[in-house]
Amino acid sequence: MKKIAVFTSGGDAPGMNACIRAVVRNGLYHGIQIVGIKRGYEGMIDGDFEVMSSRSVSNIIHRGGTILKSARSQRFRTEEGMKYAYQNLKAERIDGVIAIGGDGTFKGAKEFSDKFGTSFIGIAGTIDNDLYGTDYTLGYDTAINTVVEAIDKIRDTAHSHDRLFFIEVMGRDAGFIALNAGLATGAEAILIPESVTNLEQLIENLEYGWRRKKTSSIVIVAEGDEAGGAFEIVQKVKPHLLNHYDIRVTILGHIQRGGAPTCMDRVRASRMGVAAVDALLAGRKGEMVGIQNNQITFTPLEKAVKHALEVNANLLKIAEILAL
Ligand code: F6P
């Protein structure tokens, strides 16, 4: 293996830059040439490649976003797009590819390597933490800390004005951000796609809180909750809350994806980046690098994206008990 390409794809996540840095520097350490592909699969199709040096990754370990940029490529879903991408990788004499991203990225990598035989290693990078085969994905730790900071601020104003806030956080298919940030901020209720949302029960709990002299409350809604987003849920519950609450909605949105990575995200990014290069050099392919029980592990790409995820139901119970 003489030349390895690296790219970031899907929603950006804090820690991606630290990971690119680790891939580039470990590659150079082993005498391998590293090529950065810009804008994920879009750049692969357009041949937007750049040879990386040790200096091209200087001073990025602490920066959010991704210097390689990211995209959700529709063209890569087509046969023609994949063919162009393959031709470009071949012309560049790329021997292996490291894909930093989430489920969409890995589904694309699996399909592409099945078709063209390219060696791919994935690195779990998404704020959602929704991949099987790793305890934490890159960016998740930073995102939950960003969310906690925002909710703490909202709680200040909720308390001052005796208000009930519905706060929507990211997590299209997963409630990890909502659950952990909700527990950490003492939310009165946490609504996530992994558990059945009972709006009647929610109304009852909020009314019970009011009778027990709770003047302000926070409800965290994961954007993927089956009962709807925060605005939709408020429309449904508001008429039943007996005018006891002055209600506000906050959607945290993309603030959750930006910002300097936490120490844990930088450390995990560095470990996973190094492991991905080592894996390709050892002849591994078609696997995602993760960290489980503090050890580097490898999971087949198809398993990383397909396996049903389980949230810790005990955390929901704890949050419920502590919200009394
Ligand atoms: O990257 C994951 C994620 O942040 C999801 O939580 C969210 O639903 C989605 O990306 C938003 O994507 P986009 O920025 O493309 O709208």
mmCIF file of C-alpha atoms and ligand atoms in Angstrom:
data_model
loop_
_atom_site.group_PDB
_atom_site.id
_atom_site.type_symbol
_atom_site.label_atom_id
_atom_site.label_comp_id
_atom_site.label_asym_id
_atom_site.label_seq_id
_atom_site.Cartn_x
_atom_site.Cartn_y
_atom_site.Cartn_z
ATOM 1 C CA MET A 1 0.000 0.000 0.000
ATOM 2 C CA LYS A 2 1.609 3.262 -1.169
ATOM 3 C CA LYS A 3 -1.196 5.780 -1.423
ATOM 4 C CA ILE A 4 -4.213 6.207 0.851
ATOM 5 C CA ALA A 5 -7.091 8.660 0.382
ATOM 6 C CA VAL A 6 -9.119 10.165 3.213
ATOM 7 C CA PHE A 7 -12.412 12.039 3.125
ATOM 8 C CA THR A 8 -15.205 13.266 5.384
ATOM 9 C CA SER A 9 -18.826 12.773 4.416
ATOM 10 C CA GLY A 10 -22.375 13.318 5.702
ATOM 11 C CA GLY A 11 -23.059 15.707 8.554
ATOM 12 C CA ASP A 12 -19.829 17.225 9.840
ATOM 13 C CA ALA A 13 -18.836 16.469 13.415
ATOM 14 C CA PRO A 14 -16.331 18.027 15.833
ATOM 15 C CA GLY A 15 -13.225 15.843 15.890
ATOM 16 C CA MET A 16 -13.173 15.213 12.148
ATOM 17 C CA ASN A 17 -10.201 17.567 11.744
ATOM 18 C CA ALA A 18 -8.289 15.875 14.557
ATOM 19 C CA CYS A 19 -8.992 12.586 12.806
ATOM 20 C CA ILE A 20 -7.789 13.807 9.392
ATOM 21 C CA ARG A 21 -4.617 15.012 11.112
ATOM 22 C CA ALA A 22 -4.070 11.580 12.673
ATOM 23 C CA VAL A 23 -4.618 9.779 9.363
ATOM 24 C CA VAL A 24 -2.225 12.092 7.499
ATOM 25 C CA ARG A 25 0.526 11.985 10.081
ATOM 26 C CA ASN A 26 0.349 8.244 10.728
ATOM 27 C CA GLY A 27 0.383 7.650 6.982
ATOM 28 C CA LEU A 28 3.456 9.834 6.536
ATOM 29 C CA TYR A 29 5.069 8.125 9.532
ATOM 30 C CA HIS A 30 4.751 4.831 7.639
ATOM 31 C CA GLY A 31 6.037 6.362 4.395
ATOM 32 C CA ILE A 32 2.594 6.350 2.744
ATOM 33 C CA GLN A 33 1.344 9.176 0.567
ATOM 34 C CA ILE A 34 -1.965 10.620 1.771
ATOM 35 C CA VAL A 35 -4.455 12.251 -0.547
ATOM 36 C CA GLY A 36 -7.373 14.313 0.787
ATOM 37 C CA ILE A 37 -10.628 14.106 -1.144
ATOM 38 C CA LYS A 38 -12.721 17.280 -0.898
ATOM 39 C CA ARG A 39 -16.502 17.314 -0.265
ATOM 40 C CA GLY A 40 -16.838 13.589 0.376
ATOM 41 C CA TYR A 41 -18.166 11.462 -2.474
ATOM 42 C CA GLU A 42 -18.839 14.619 -4.504
ATOM 43 C CA GLY A 43 -15.094 15.308 -4.681
ATOM 44 C CA MET A 44 -14.411 11.664 -5.468
ATOM 45 C CA ILE A 45 -16.694 11.965 -8.497
ATOM 46 C CA ASP A 46 -15.191 15.315 -9.563
ATOM 47 C CA GLY A 47 -11.572 14.278 -8.941
ATOM 48 C CA ASP A 48 -11.148 17.008 -6.334
ATOM 49 C CA PHE A 49 -8.023 15.513 -4.741
ATOM 50 C CA GLU A 50 -5.174 17.135 -2.840
ATOM 51 C CA VAL A 51 -1.894 15.623 -1.662
ATOM 52 C CA MET A 52 -1.635 16.183 2.086
ATOM 53 C CA SER A 53 1.533 17.025 3.978
ATOM 54 C CA SER A 54 2.261 17.183 7.663
ATOM 55 C CA ARG A 55 1.861 20.966 7.428
ATOM 56 C CA SER A 56 -1.506 20.816 5.706
ATOM 57 C CA VAL A 57 -2.930 19.466 8.957
ATOM 58 C CA SER A 58 -1.145 21.889 11.294
ATOM 59 C CA ASN A 59 -3.305 23.799 13.781
ATOM 60 C CA ILE A 60 -6.520 21.936 13.079
ATOM 61 C CA ILE A 61 -6.729 19.536 16.033
ATOM 62 C CA HIS A 62 -8.825 22.067 17.967
ATOM 63 C CA ARG A 63 -11.100 23.191 15.149
ATOM 64 C CA GLY A 64 -14.683 22.099 14.509
ATOM 65 C CA GLY A 65 -15.992 21.325 11.008
ATOM 66 C CA THR A 66 -13.761 19.600 8.484
ATOM 67 C CA ILE A 67 -10.970 21.118 6.399
ATOM 68 C CA LEU A 68 -11.800 18.582 3.673
ATOM 69 C CA LYS A 69 -15.413 19.792 3.664
ATOM 70 C CA SER A 70 -18.367 17.452 3.568
ATOM 71 C CA ALA A 71 -21.446 16.725 1.462
ATOM 72 C CA ARG A 72 -24.426 14.418 1.162
ATOM 73 C CA SER A 73 -23.918 13.218 -2.401
ATOM 74 C CA GLN A 74 -26.915 12.274 -4.503
ATOM 75 C CA ARG A 75 -24.712 11.569 -7.532
ATOM 76 C CA PHE A 76 -22.829 8.836 -5.683
ATOM 77 C CA ARG A 77 -26.116 6.928 -5.434
ATOM 78 C CA THR A 78 -26.109 6.548 -9.214
ATOM 79 C CA GLU A 79 -24.132 4.008 -11.209
ATOM 80 C CA GLU A 80 -22.636 6.756 -13.327
ATOM 81 C CA GLY A 81 -21.456 8.708 -10.279
ATOM 82 C CA MET A 82 -19.804 5.622 -8.813
ATOM 83 C CA LYS A 83 -18.092 4.883 -12.128
ATOM 84 C CA TYR A 84 -16.548 8.371 -12.287
ATOM 85 C CA ALA A 85 -15.424 8.031 -8.689
ATOM 86 C CA TYR A 86 -13.754 4.703 -9.436
ATOM 87 C CA GLN A 87 -11.999 6.072 -12.513
ATOM 88 C CA ASN A 88 -10.614 8.974 -10.474
ATOM 89 C CA LEU A 89 -9.354 6.703 -7.687
ATOM 90 C CA LYS A 90 -7.716 4.475 -10.292
ATOM 91 C CA ALA A 91 -6.100 7.376 -12.147
ATOM 92 C CA GLU A 92 -4.698 8.638 -8.824
ATOM 93 C CA ARG A 93 -3.436 5.112 -8.007
ATOM 94 C CA ILE A 94 -5.215 5.087 -4.655
ATOM 95 C CA ASP A 95 -4.680 1.758 -2.866
ATOM 96 C CA GLY A 96 -7.045 2.276 0.059
ATOM 97 C CA VAL A 97 -9.635 4.766 1.265
ATOM 98 C CA ILE A 98 -10.498 6.007 4.757
ATOM 99 C CA ALA A 99 -14.066 7.301 5.079
ATOM 100 C CA ILE A 100 -14.928 9.416 8.121
ATOM 101 C CA GLY A 101 -18.705 9.652 8.484
ATOM 102 C CA GLY A 102 -21.940 7.991 9.512
ATOM 103 C CA ASP A 103 -24.413 5.444 8.194
ATOM 104 C CA GLY A 104 -24.978 7.027 4.756
ATOM 105 C CA THR A 105 -21.220 7.223 4.219
ATOM 106 C CA PHE A 106 -20.713 3.576 5.120
ATOM 107 C CA LYS A 107 -23.626 2.318 3.037
ATOM 108 C CA GLY A 108 -22.048 4.091 0.045
ATOM 109 C CA ALA A 109 -18.611 2.668 0.846
ATOM 110 C CA LYS A 110 -19.969 -0.875 1.130
ATOM 111 C CA GLU A 111 -21.834 -0.701 -2.164
ATOM 112 C CA PHE A 112 -18.847 0.868 -3.921
ATOM 113 C CA SER A 113 -16.340 -1.675 -2.639
ATOM 114 C CA ASP A 114 -18.669 -4.574 -3.521
ATOM 115 C CA LYS A 115 -18.786 -3.229 -7.085
ATOM 116 C CA PHE A 116 -15.187 -2.168 -7.612
ATOM 117 C CA GLY A 117 -13.172 -4.010 -4.967
ATOM 118 C CA THR A 118 -11.722 -0.843 -3.400
ATOM 119 C CA SER A 119 -10.384 -1.268 0.142
ATOM 120 C CA PHE A 120 -12.342 0.958 2.514
ATOM 121 C CA ILE A 121 -11.928 1.523 6.226
ATOM 122 C CA GLY A 122 -14.597 3.620 7.941
ATOM 123 C CA ILE A 123 -14.221 5.822 11.002
ATOM 124 C CA ALA A 124 -17.346 6.484 13.081
ATOM 125 C CA GLY A 125 -17.916 10.230 12.755
ATOM 126 C CA THR A 126 -21.352 11.694 13.506
ATOM 127 C CA ILE A 127 -22.813 13.671 16.382
ATOM 128 C CA ASP A 128 -25.748 11.233 16.554
ATOM 129 C CA ASN A 129 -23.793 8.314 18.097
ATOM 130 C CA ASP A 130 -26.003 5.986 16.068
ATOM 131 C CA LEU A 131 -23.543 3.389 14.799
ATOM 132 C CA TYR A 132 -23.237 -0.142 16.045
ATOM 133 C CA GLY A 133 -19.706 -1.239 16.969
ATOM 134 C CA THR A 134 -18.479 1.781 18.882
ATOM 135 C CA ASP A 135 -19.345 3.179 22.290
ATOM 136 C CA TYR A 136 -18.931 6.710 20.984
ATOM 137 C CA THR A 137 -18.836 8.272 17.548
ATOM 138 C CA LEU A 138 -16.657 11.320 16.855
ATOM 139 C CA GLY A 139 -18.449 14.558 17.633
ATOM 140 C CA TYR A 140 -21.025 13.097 20.000
ATOM 141 C CA ASP A 141 -19.234 14.174 23.176
ATOM 142 C CA THR A 142 -18.787 17.731 21.900
ATOM 143 C CA ALA A 143 -22.404 17.879 20.726
ATOM 144 C CA ILE A 144 -23.875 16.782 24.065
ATOM 145 C CA ASN A 145 -21.739 19.327 25.873
ATOM 146 C CA THR A 146 -22.935 22.043 23.495
ATOM 147 C CA VAL A 147 -26.523 20.940 24.081
ATOM 148 C CA VAL A 148 -26.088 20.904 27.862
ATOM 149 C CA GLU A 149 -24.637 24.413 27.811
ATOM 150 C CA ALA A 150 -27.576 25.670 25.737
ATOM 151 C CA ILE A 151 -30.218 23.962 27.885
ATOM 152 C CA ASP A 152 -28.641 25.324 31.087
ATOM 153 C CA LYS A 153 -29.045 28.815 29.658
ATOM 154 C CA ILE A 154 -32.634 28.145 28.684
ATOM 155 C CA ARG A 155 -33.338 26.837 32.185
ATOM 156 C CA ASP A 156 -32.225 30.173 33.641
ATOM 157 C CA THR A 157 -34.803 32.060 31.634
ATOM 158 C CA ALA A 158 -37.444 29.331 32.062
ATOM 159 C CA HIS A 159 -37.078 29.687 35.816
ATOM 160 C CA SER A 160 -37.180 33.505 35.750
ATOM 161 C CA HIS A 161 -40.388 33.564 33.711
ATOM 162 C CA ASP A 162 -42.095 30.429 35.096
ATOM 163 C CA ARG A 163 -42.187 28.862 31.655
ATOM 164 C CA LEU A 164 -42.385 25.419 30.113
ATOM 165 C CA PHE A 165 -39.835 24.921 27.338
ATOM 166 C CA PHE A 166 -39.880 22.254 24.654
ATOM 167 C CA ILE A 167 -36.327 21.978 23.312
ATOM 168 C CA GLU A 168 -35.685 20.037 20.131
ATOM 169 C CA VAL A 169 -32.251 18.483 19.692
ATOM 170 C CA MET A 170 -30.700 16.636 16.737
ATOM 171 C CA GLY A 171 -30.893 12.906 16.201
ATOM 172 C CA ARG A 172 -32.841 11.955 13.127
ATOM 173 C CA ASP A 173 -33.129 8.295 14.047
ATOM 174 C CA ALA A 174 -31.568 8.195 17.477
ATOM 175 C CA GLY A 175 -32.184 9.657 20.912
ATOM 176 C CA PHE A 176 -28.689 9.481 22.389
ATOM 177 C CA ILE A 177 -28.193 13.251 22.396
ATOM 178 C CA ALA A 178 -31.655 13.868 23.870
ATOM 179 C CA LEU A 179 -31.343 11.185 26.525
ATOM 180 C CA ASN A 180 -27.935 12.061 27.878
ATOM 181 C CA ALA A 181 -28.278 15.826 27.608
ATOM 182 C CA GLY A 182 -31.744 15.531 29.174
ATOM 183 C CA LEU A 183 -30.416 13.569 32.112
ATOM 184 C CA ALA A 184 -27.498 15.974 32.544
ATOM 185 C CA THR A 185 -29.755 19.032 32.596
ATOM 186 C CA GLY A 186 -32.473 17.598 34.824
ATOM 187 C CA ALA A 187 -35.150 17.703 32.136
ATOM 188 C CA GLU A 188 -38.701 16.972 33.288
ATOM 189 C CA ALA A 189 -39.322 14.749 30.253
ATOM 190 C CA ILE A 190 -37.241 13.268 27.427
ATOM 191 C CA LEU A 191 -38.938 12.148 24.209
ATOM 192 C CA ILE A 192 -36.883 9.851 21.991
ATOM 193 C CA PRO A 193 -37.603 7.619 18.978
ATOM 194 C CA GLU A 194 -36.423 4.473 20.798
ATOM 195 C CA SER A 195 -39.235 4.596 23.346
ATOM 196 C CA VAL A 196 -42.956 5.012 22.764
ATOM 197 C CA THR A 197 -43.998 8.606 23.387
ATOM 198 C CA ASN A 198 -47.246 8.820 25.309
ATOM 199 C CA LEU A 199 -48.485 12.407 25.095
ATOM 200 C CA GLU A 200 -51.341 11.815 27.545
ATOM 201 C CA GLN A 201 -48.813 10.645 30.111
ATOM 202 C CA LEU A 202 -46.653 13.682 29.347
ATOM 203 C CA ILE A 203 -49.592 16.026 29.955
ATOM 204 C CA GLU A 204 -50.405 14.223 33.192
ATOM 205 C CA ASN A 205 -46.771 14.461 34.398
ATOM 206 C CA LEU A 206 -46.568 18.156 33.589
ATOM 207 C CA GLU A 207 -49.860 18.843 35.364
ATOM 208 C CA TYR A 208 -48.670 16.804 38.339
ATOM 209 C CA GLY A 209 -45.489 18.904 38.407
ATOM 210 C CA TRP A 210 -47.585 22.068 38.391
ATOM 211 C CA ARG A 211 -49.668 20.784 41.332
ATOM 212 C CA ARG A 212 -46.423 20.090 43.183
ATOM 213 C CA LYS A 213 -45.451 23.735 42.683
ATOM 214 C CA LYS A 214 -43.010 23.290 39.800
ATOM 215 C CA THR A 215 -43.103 26.640 38.101
ATOM 216 C CA SER A 216 -40.812 25.902 35.172
ATOM 217 C CA SER A 217 -40.091 22.742 33.225
ATOM 218 C CA ILE A 218 -37.975 21.487 30.358
ATOM 219 C CA VAL A 219 -39.044 18.828 27.870
ATOM 220 C CA ILE A 220 -36.349 17.531 25.508
ATOM 221 C CA VAL A 221 -37.546 16.267 22.139
ATOM 222 C CA ALA A 222 -35.285 14.281 19.802
ATOM 223 C CA GLU A 223 -36.024 15.506 16.280
ATOM 224 C CA GLY A 224 -36.756 11.928 15.198
ATOM 225 C CA ASP A 225 -39.407 11.270 17.833
ATOM 226 C CA GLU A 226 -42.418 9.472 16.394
ATOM 227 C CA ALA A 227 -44.828 11.967 18.005
ATOM 228 C CA GLY A 228 -43.262 14.746 15.902
ATOM 229 C CA GLY A 229 -40.873 17.646 16.367
ATOM 230 C CA ALA A 230 -41.142 20.100 19.270
ATOM 231 C CA PHE A 231 -43.569 22.463 17.471
ATOM 232 C CA GLU A 232 -45.842 19.620 16.455
ATOM 233 C CA ILE A 233 -45.903 18.146 19.956
ATOM 234 C CA VAL A 234 -46.696 21.540 21.492
ATOM 235 C CA GLN A 235 -49.655 21.916 19.135
ATOM 236 C CA LYS A 236 -50.944 18.570 20.393
ATOM 237 C CA VAL A 237 -50.438 19.047 24.143
ATOM 238 C CA LYS A 238 -51.085 22.764 24.587
ATOM 239 C CA PRO A 239 -54.916 22.584 24.572
ATOM 240 C CA HIS A 240 -54.761 19.997 27.376
ATOM 241 C CA LEU A 241 -52.440 21.820 29.749
ATOM 242 C CA LEU A 242 -55.210 23.844 31.430
ATOM 243 C CA ASN A 243 -53.371 27.133 30.889
ATOM 244 C CA HIS A 244 -51.029 26.319 33.732
ATOM 245 C CA TYR A 245 -47.959 26.928 31.632
ATOM 246 C CA ASP A 246 -46.586 29.674 29.451
ATOM 247 C CA ILE A 247 -44.989 27.540 26.712
ATOM 248 C CA ARG A 248 -41.991 28.273 24.494
ATOM 249 C CA VAL A 249 -40.216 26.173 21.866
ATOM 250 C CA THR A 250 -36.499 26.226 21.062
ATOM 251 C CA ILE A 251 -34.914 24.280 18.206
ATOM 252 C CA LEU A 252 -31.189 24.062 18.848
ATOM 253 C CA GLY A 253 -30.394 23.118 15.236
ATOM 254 C CA HIS A 254 -26.945 23.223 13.690
ATOM 255 C CA ILE A 255 -25.298 24.910 16.651
ATOM 256 C CA GLN A 256 -24.995 21.285 17.834
ATOM 257 C CA ARG A 257 -22.694 20.344 14.956
ATOM 258 C CA GLY A 258 -20.119 23.107 15.311
ATOM 259 C CA GLY A 259 -17.476 24.204 17.770
ATOM 260 C CA ALA A 260 -14.122 23.068 19.096
ATOM 261 C CA PRO A 261 -14.015 19.333 19.851
ATOM 262 C CA THR A 262 -13.818 18.298 23.500
ATOM 263 C CA CYS A 263 -10.731 16.578 24.842
ATOM 264 C CA MET A 264 -12.461 13.167 24.535
ATOM 265 C CA ASP A 265 -13.357 13.767 20.893
ATOM 266 C CA ARG A 266 -9.780 14.800 20.084
ATOM 267 C CA VAL A 267 -8.344 11.751 21.820
ATOM 268 C CA ARG A 268 -10.814 9.357 20.165
ATOM 269 C CA ALA A 269 -10.240 11.019 16.774
ATOM 270 C CA SER A 270 -6.481 10.620 17.121
ATOM 271 C CA ARG A 271 -6.755 6.971 18.158
ATOM 272 C CA MET A 272 -9.247 6.049 15.442
ATOM 273 C CA GLY A 273 -7.315 7.908 12.731
ATOM 274 C CA VAL A 274 -4.100 6.087 13.594
ATOM 275 C CA ALA A 275 -5.928 2.745 13.806
ATOM 276 C CA ALA A 276 -7.538 3.219 10.387
ATOM 277 C CA VAL A 277 -4.170 3.643 8.651
ATOM 278 C CA ASP A 278 -2.703 0.699 10.582
ATOM 279 C CA ALA A 279 -5.717 -1.390 9.574
ATOM 280 C CA LEU A 280 -5.299 -0.708 5.848
ATOM 281 C CA LEU A 281 -1.592 -1.476 6.115
ATOM 282 C CA ALA A 282 -2.455 -4.755 7.844
ATOM 283 C CA GLY A 283 -4.716 -5.699 4.923
ATOM 284 C CA ARG A 284 -8.073 -5.048 6.622
ATOM 285 C CA LYS A 285 -10.953 -3.688 4.582
ATOM 286 C CA GLY A 286 -14.725 -3.232 4.651
ATOM 287 C CA GLU A 287 -14.708 -2.462 8.384
ATOM 288 C CA MET A 288 -15.426 0.470 10.672
ATOM 289 C CA VAL A 289 -12.985 1.486 13.390
ATOM 290 C CA GLY A 290 -14.665 2.061 16.720
ATOM 291 C CA ILE A 291 -13.770 2.172 20.384
ATOM 292 C CA GLN A 292 -15.470 -0.262 22.755
ATOM 293 C CA ASN A 293 -14.527 -0.586 26.405
ATOM 294 C CA ASN A 294 -11.641 1.743 25.621
ATOM 295 C CA GLN A 295 -10.201 -0.687 23.049
ATOM 296 C CA ILE A 296 -9.989 -0.162 19.304
ATOM 297 C CA THR A 297 -12.400 -2.537 17.573
ATOM 298 C CA PHE A 298 -13.424 -3.328 14.003
ATOM 299 C CA THR A 299 -16.982 -3.967 12.822
ATOM 300 C CA PRO A 300 -18.039 -4.888 9.256
ATOM 301 C CA LEU A 301 -19.491 -1.771 7.605
ATOM 302 C CA GLU A 302 -22.813 -3.458 6.885
ATOM 303 C CA LYS A 303 -23.182 -4.432 10.546
ATOM 304 C CA ALA A 304 -22.221 -0.955 11.791
ATOM 305 C CA VAL A 305 -25.123 0.624 9.914
ATOM 306 C CA LYS A 306 -27.770 -2.078 10.062
ATOM 307 C CA HIS A 307 -27.708 -3.340 13.582
ATOM 308 C CA ALA A 308 -30.540 -2.101 15.781
ATOM 309 C CA LEU A 309 -29.265 0.316 18.398
ATOM 310 C CA GLU A 310 -30.293 0.106 21.976
ATOM 311 C CA VAL A 311 -30.449 3.070 24.267
ATOM 312 C CA ASN A 312 -29.946 2.439 27.937
ATOM 313 C CA ALA A 313 -33.553 2.189 29.194
ATOM 314 C CA ASN A 314 -32.244 2.559 32.716
ATOM 315 C CA LEU A 315 -31.166 6.131 31.920
ATOM 316 C CA LEU A 316 -34.751 6.998 30.957
ATOM 317 C CA LYS A 317 -35.976 5.557 34.246
ATOM 318 C CA ILE A 318 -33.369 7.524 36.217
ATOM 319 C CA ALA A 319 -34.356 10.729 34.411
ATOM 320 C CA GLU A 320 -38.016 10.034 35.257
ATOM 321 C CA ILE A 321 -37.312 9.406 38.956
ATOM 322 C CA LEU A 322 -35.128 12.489 39.269
ATOM 323 C CA ALA A 323 -37.689 14.736 37.576
ATOM 324 C CA LEU A 324 -40.160 14.382 40.444
HETATM 325 O O1 F6P B 1 -25.256 14.406 11.062
HETATM 326 C C1 F6P B 1 -26.391 13.969 11.682
HETATM 327 C C2 F6P B 1 -27.396 15.065 11.716
HETATM 328 O O2 F6P B 1 -26.887 16.128 12.459
HETATM 329 C C3 F6P B 1 -28.751 14.624 12.235
HETATM 330 O O3 F6P B 1 -28.834 14.610 13.618
HETATM 331 C C4 F6P B 1 -29.660 15.622 11.567
HETATM 332 O O4 F6P B 1 -30.939 15.086 11.418
HETATM 333 C C5 F6P B 1 -29.018 15.808 10.240
HETATM 334 O O5 F6P B 1 -27.654 15.560 10.422
HETATM 335 C C6 F6P B 1 -29.206 17.161 9.613
HETATM 336 O O6 F6P B 1 -28.589 17.156 8.381
HETATM 337 P P1 F6P B 1 -28.427 18.412 7.432
HETATM 338 O O7 F6P B 1 -27.383 19.291 8.032
HETATM 339 O O8 F6P B 1 -27.976 17.833 6.139
HETATM 340 O O9 F6P B 1 -29.742 19.079 7.375
#
